């Protein structure tokens, strides 16, 4: 099969490298891609959210499948546009991608179908939101922009003054654009966070192995939220009891709810969960592979990914057995100095071979470009340095050993990825 992958980050690099392992894989293309991806696939300068341009590219290349990886084009309807031209697409249609595209929709869906989540209220006027927060007088207050916000649309507020600033920024200053026309004010939950991705064909759901993301920029979970500074799999806090509960009360009910609403979800469904003292609850849904969760989940996948994609396309996922490696996987993100705020681009990267790889780890490129035989920084998150091993501690050691051999000016990375999790006694 000839496949076009839409996107240009570390997630897309992980997807491409897993696809390339399949004996069924023919030509691989990516748009727009990045420096590292260009060493593994032919890249085209079409923006990931350019629906018309991507449809034309897919037709020109005569690909058998388009794997739409990022959230923006899915929420905007890229899968619909491709399928309307007779081109198979992996990823939910627009009416199902709303599960990530609107937090208001997802909260109302969970409430309607009894799926465990935090208590909440929805507001379209800033003063009403602030009056509610003042009456509740419970902190931290969780304020979420309704729409997509590059993973930065959730603000925790420890005081009323911080809540005022957050509501003003989202609803009046529109720092997230139209995504801030409504806000969800949500109950603050406590407990370990878990990421569980799942394959689904709209009827059957097959959860993948668990992962733990690290969203904060600095060690000790300090600093601003980012797109993710590193991940580990498995998540030691997610045991068999939690997995069974989630399958019965969250995963299957979500797929059934979307089908009942006339919005069947086909693709990768991401569950952001909190293991609270009152049981697992949904924090968020995403309509695609997480980044950097994909970088630790896909290396553990033993079943042919193309076989899975075809089973989802044909709605016969129930016929396929999906197997996973028992190894642990760790990914440490190397970011540009200043990220997630302003940062420099175009800085040379050393410590990689001509293919942008190393012998001691797998390097998933995110914000890089390849120019005159050199890899240069070209984004906030630059590289995902990834390693597999028999234990989480060993995988982390391997990843960090490789990180220390890679250099670019002002490189920043967290030094505590997975370290508390590695001490956990439970694993799945």
XYZ file of C-alpha atoms in Angstrom:
428
model
C 0.000 0.000 0.000
C 1.143 3.524 -0.807
C 0.382 5.823 2.121
C 0.425 9.584 2.678
C 0.813 10.731 6.291
C -0.499 14.205 7.091
C 1.546 16.212 9.603
C 5.104 17.089 10.445
C 5.920 16.267 14.064
C 7.351 13.525 16.227
C 4.030 11.676 16.237
C 4.021 11.521 12.450
C 7.625 10.298 12.408
C 6.680 7.485 14.801
C 3.682 6.574 12.619
C 5.793 6.519 9.453
C 8.502 4.348 10.966
C 5.916 1.858 12.237
C 4.187 1.754 8.837
C 7.556 1.112 7.189
C 7.945 -2.112 9.214
C 4.990 -3.690 7.406
C 5.643 -6.011 4.455
C 2.485 -4.490 2.960
C 4.008 -1.005 2.931
C 4.763 0.453 -0.483
C 5.741 4.070 -1.005
C 5.568 6.415 1.984
C 4.857 10.118 1.659
C 4.443 12.892 4.209
C 3.130 16.448 4.060
C 4.585 18.682 5.218
C 7.030 16.414 7.094
C 10.266 17.614 8.690
C 14.022 17.145 8.454
C 14.081 13.691 9.990
C 10.982 12.460 8.208
C 12.546 13.497 4.887
C 15.153 10.767 5.407
C 12.409 8.114 5.688
C 9.727 9.346 3.273
C 9.247 11.742 0.387
C 7.934 15.036 1.778
C 5.753 17.661 0.134
C 5.309 21.301 1.107
C 1.579 21.185 1.775
C 0.378 22.480 5.136
C -1.338 19.930 7.360
C -4.526 22.029 7.543
C -4.731 22.671 3.775
C -7.614 20.336 3.005
C -7.911 21.134 -0.704
C -4.152 20.939 -1.174
C -3.940 17.597 0.627
C -6.777 16.101 -1.421
C -5.059 17.197 -4.637
C -1.738 15.756 -3.444
C -3.354 12.427 -2.561
C -4.941 12.264 -6.019
C -1.676 13.172 -7.732
C 0.235 10.489 -5.818
C -2.596 7.941 -6.280
C -2.120 6.705 -2.722
C -4.156 3.869 -1.252
C -4.600 5.547 2.139
C -4.157 8.931 3.793
C -3.310 8.808 7.505
C -4.540 12.113 8.967
C -2.556 12.495 12.182
C -3.123 16.033 13.603
C -6.285 17.320 15.259
C -6.854 20.528 13.258
C -7.463 18.917 9.840
C -9.604 16.159 11.374
C -11.822 18.650 13.203
C -12.045 20.703 9.992
C -13.214 17.679 7.966
C -10.184 16.421 6.031
C -11.280 12.779 6.297
C -14.689 13.723 4.836
C -13.074 15.610 1.944
C -10.771 12.705 1.098
C -13.527 10.104 1.245
C -15.749 12.299 -0.938
C -13.083 11.890 -3.646
C -12.923 8.133 -3.149
C -9.666 8.241 -1.162
C -9.490 6.073 1.967
C -8.602 8.043 5.101
C -7.558 6.946 8.582
C -9.110 9.315 11.094
C -12.620 10.246 12.185
C -14.992 12.304 10.112
C -15.780 15.873 11.129
C -18.969 14.995 12.997
C -17.018 12.533 15.184
C -13.857 14.635 15.586
C -16.019 17.150 17.476
C -15.323 14.902 20.465
C -11.983 16.728 20.644
C -13.032 19.852 18.766
C -15.526 20.927 21.427
C -15.039 20.329 25.135
C -18.633 21.454 25.645
C -19.847 18.692 23.318
C -17.711 16.050 25.020
C -18.812 17.073 28.529
C -22.490 17.035 27.538
C -22.014 13.614 25.892
C -20.443 12.160 29.037
C -23.185 13.610 31.214
C -25.934 12.253 28.939
C -24.493 8.723 28.822
C -23.224 8.473 32.399
C -19.519 8.329 31.540
C -17.447 9.276 34.620
C -15.977 12.789 34.409
C -15.481 15.891 36.542
C -18.452 18.084 37.442
C -18.719 21.172 35.234
C -20.639 24.212 34.028
C -20.535 25.918 30.607
C -20.490 29.688 30.038
C -20.566 31.932 26.988
C -20.327 35.190 28.971
C -17.178 36.011 30.989
C -19.009 37.722 33.843
C -21.283 34.712 34.348
C -18.257 32.410 34.486
C -16.542 34.616 37.064
C -19.689 34.953 39.165
C -19.940 31.155 39.280
C -16.286 30.775 40.269
C -16.721 33.376 43.028
C -19.806 31.580 44.380
C -18.077 28.205 44.325
C -15.013 29.649 46.073
C -13.154 26.353 45.502
C -9.609 26.318 44.212
C -7.825 25.335 42.103
C -10.460 26.242 39.538
C -10.107 24.507 36.165
C -10.963 26.699 33.177
C -11.007 25.185 29.687
C -11.446 26.845 26.311
C -14.135 25.046 24.329
C -12.173 24.502 21.116
C -8.714 23.456 19.982
C -5.826 25.346 21.565
C -2.642 23.407 20.734
C -2.890 21.538 24.034
C -2.665 24.778 25.998
C -6.356 25.563 26.491
C -6.612 24.308 30.094
C -5.711 26.766 32.860
C -5.502 25.930 36.573
C -6.265 28.919 38.776
C -5.306 28.990 42.473
C -7.029 32.304 43.239
C -9.997 34.330 42.057
C -7.582 36.860 40.565
C -5.953 34.146 38.465
C -9.400 32.988 37.356
C -10.229 36.548 36.276
C -7.042 36.699 34.219
C -7.739 33.301 32.635
C -11.334 34.078 31.694
C -10.344 37.487 30.316
C -7.507 35.979 28.271
C -9.699 33.244 26.795
C -13.039 35.004 26.301
C -12.133 38.683 25.846
C -8.571 38.762 24.541
C -9.287 35.590 22.525
C -5.772 34.184 22.910
C -7.146 30.969 21.395
C -9.308 32.725 18.811
C -12.821 31.377 18.253
C -11.975 28.402 20.483
C -12.513 30.743 23.428
C -16.100 31.755 22.647
C -17.219 29.408 25.439
C -15.478 28.055 28.509
C -15.966 25.005 30.687
C -15.410 25.573 34.403
C -14.621 22.174 35.809
C -14.174 20.436 39.135
C -10.496 19.940 40.047
C -9.614 16.247 40.226
C -6.658 14.644 41.978
C -4.771 11.439 41.253
C -2.328 9.999 38.714
C -2.981 10.881 35.076
C -3.096 8.138 32.461
C -3.166 8.283 28.671
C -4.884 5.379 26.925
C -5.151 5.382 23.145
C -7.497 2.980 21.409
C -8.196 1.693 17.915
C -11.885 1.691 16.996
C -13.913 1.007 13.864
C -17.033 2.643 15.295
C -18.289 -0.593 16.859
C -15.355 -2.465 18.379
C -12.733 -0.750 20.536
C -9.255 -2.106 21.222
C -7.290 -0.146 23.845
C -3.557 0.175 23.334
C -0.959 -0.087 26.095
C -1.074 2.734 28.642
C 1.221 5.752 28.785
C 2.104 8.648 31.059
C 2.670 12.136 29.641
C 4.614 14.966 31.301
C 3.027 18.237 30.221
C 4.828 20.800 32.383
C 7.938 22.460 30.979
C 10.241 21.981 33.961
C 11.332 19.309 36.432
C 9.024 18.574 39.330
C 5.974 19.304 37.153
C 6.673 23.020 37.370
C 6.265 25.754 34.786
C 3.747 26.248 31.980
C 1.937 23.481 30.130
C 3.475 22.296 26.879
C 2.517 19.869 24.146
C 4.364 17.222 26.189
C 7.978 16.963 27.392
C 8.209 13.190 27.494
C 6.320 9.952 27.968
C 6.675 6.453 29.327
C 4.780 3.241 28.638
C 3.396 1.405 30.497
C 1.917 3.737 33.098
C 2.636 1.944 36.405
C -0.456 3.396 38.089
C -2.843 1.837 35.571
C -3.466 -1.686 36.850
C -5.743 -4.478 35.644
C -8.596 -3.344 37.887
C -8.474 0.187 36.470
C -8.252 -1.175 32.924
C -11.315 -3.390 33.413
C -13.303 -0.492 34.904
C -12.351 1.822 32.036
C -13.285 -0.754 29.409
C -16.740 -1.274 30.931
C -17.576 2.267 32.058
C -15.614 4.546 29.717
C -14.189 3.013 26.524
C -17.105 0.926 25.255
C -19.756 3.442 26.421
C -17.976 6.262 24.572
C -17.950 4.379 21.264
C -21.580 3.331 21.784
C -22.587 6.905 22.671
C -21.023 8.334 19.523
C -22.758 5.694 17.404
C -26.082 6.424 19.122
C -25.633 10.134 18.362
C -25.171 9.358 14.668
C -21.466 10.199 14.895
C -19.657 6.836 14.598
C -16.004 7.238 15.502
C -13.461 5.404 13.306
C -9.771 5.903 13.967
C -7.640 6.431 17.038
C -9.516 7.599 20.131
C -7.393 9.056 22.933
C -8.631 8.949 26.521
C -7.013 11.340 28.988
C -7.872 9.827 32.372
C -7.442 10.687 36.045
C -7.302 7.847 38.573
C -9.176 9.637 41.360
C -9.967 8.286 44.852
C -13.487 7.752 43.460
C -12.309 5.780 40.452
C -11.096 6.626 36.927
C -12.628 9.689 35.272
C -12.241 11.241 31.833
C -10.294 14.510 31.704
C -10.321 14.833 27.925
C -10.827 13.069 24.623
C -8.584 13.465 21.597
C -9.515 12.283 18.118
C -6.015 11.102 17.145
C -2.720 9.691 18.401
C -1.197 11.769 21.164
C 2.157 13.465 20.796
C 4.414 12.262 22.443
C 2.262 9.255 23.487
C 2.530 7.762 19.998
C 6.306 7.736 20.373
C 6.154 5.223 23.260
C 3.034 3.235 22.335
C 3.779 2.462 18.678
C 7.255 0.987 19.326
C 5.524 -1.615 21.544
C 3.015 -2.616 18.832
C 3.777 -6.093 17.442
C 0.779 -6.473 15.102
C 1.153 -5.070 11.585
C -0.166 -1.487 11.722
C -1.407 -1.635 8.137
C -3.461 -4.731 8.991
C -5.068 -2.718 11.801
C -5.780 0.273 9.550
C -7.437 -1.978 6.962
C -9.540 -3.712 9.634
C -10.765 -0.324 10.848
C -11.507 0.804 7.297
C -13.538 -2.348 6.646
C -15.193 -2.320 10.114
C -13.885 -5.772 11.025
C -11.663 -4.873 13.962
C -13.401 -7.571 16.003
C -11.720 -10.193 13.784
C -8.171 -8.979 14.473
C -5.942 -9.849 17.418
C -3.613 -6.995 18.433
C -0.414 -7.926 20.256
C 1.985 -5.788 22.278
C 5.561 -6.118 23.468
C 6.167 -6.587 27.197
C 9.076 -4.146 26.966
C 8.880 -0.683 28.492
C 9.415 2.420 26.369
C 10.572 5.929 27.288
C 10.680 9.127 25.225
C 12.509 12.273 26.355
C 11.705 15.436 24.388
C 14.560 17.809 23.615
C 13.113 21.294 23.171
C 14.384 24.684 22.079
C 15.448 27.048 24.846
C 12.496 29.274 25.736
C 9.813 26.751 24.735
C 6.803 26.960 25.149
C 7.351 30.733 24.785
C 9.601 32.286 22.115
C 12.677 30.430 20.874
C 15.314 30.523 18.152
C 15.250 28.423 14.996
C 17.936 27.300 12.586
C 20.431 26.060 15.183
C 22.661 23.135 14.094
C 22.127 19.774 15.804
C 25.088 17.485 16.502
C 25.188 13.887 17.678
C 23.048 12.383 14.893
C 24.128 10.237 11.957
C 23.327 11.252 8.336
C 19.909 9.614 8.671
C 19.149 11.724 11.734
C 19.376 8.679 13.983
C 21.629 7.057 16.591
C 22.579 3.427 17.204
C 21.646 3.593 20.905
C 18.127 5.072 20.593
C 15.365 5.862 18.117
C 15.133 9.561 17.289
C 11.714 10.880 16.321
C 12.124 14.279 14.707
C 9.603 17.003 15.507
C 10.880 20.558 14.967
C 13.774 19.948 12.560
C 14.703 20.738 8.985
C 17.411 19.232 6.774
C 19.555 21.728 4.905
C 22.934 21.384 3.153
C 23.526 17.997 4.751
C 22.796 19.231 8.277
C 19.896 18.938 10.698
C 18.742 22.278 12.124
C 16.202 23.181 14.796
C 12.886 24.378 13.389
C 10.357 24.306 16.228
C 9.687 24.250 19.948
C 9.864 20.517 20.488
C 12.839 19.412 18.411
C 13.508 15.695 19.013
C 11.924 12.768 20.845
C 14.736 10.508 22.046
C 13.204 7.072 22.555
C 14.370 3.726 23.925
C 12.917 0.268 24.620
C 14.139 -2.013 27.420
C 13.025 -4.796 29.742
C 12.195 -2.299 32.501
C 11.123 1.324 32.698
C 14.295 2.275 34.577
C 16.468 0.697 31.890
C 14.513 2.378 29.066
C 14.878 5.752 30.783
C 18.599 5.227 31.303
C 19.064 4.409 27.619
C 17.046 7.430 26.491
C 18.905 9.835 28.777
C 22.297 8.388 27.799
C 21.457 9.212 24.177
C 20.116 12.674 25.063
C 23.465 13.559 26.610
C 25.188 12.847 23.289
C 22.938 15.183 21.263
C 23.630 18.920 21.276
C 22.161 22.157 19.983
C 22.350 25.652 21.435
C 20.095 26.234 24.469
C 18.680 22.706 24.291
C 16.207 22.095 27.108
C 14.825 18.828 28.431
C 13.325 17.559 31.652
C 15.599 15.347 33.705
C 12.820 13.609 35.642
C 10.702 12.023 32.898
C 9.186 8.834 34.250
C 11.329 8.794 37.362
C 8.493 8.786 39.921
C 6.514 6.448 37.645
C 9.457 4.067 37.309
C 9.235 3.371 41.025
C 5.604 2.253 40.748
C 4.982 -1.371 41.609
C 1.960 -1.846 39.358
C 2.182 -2.101 35.600
C 0.056 -3.181 32.695
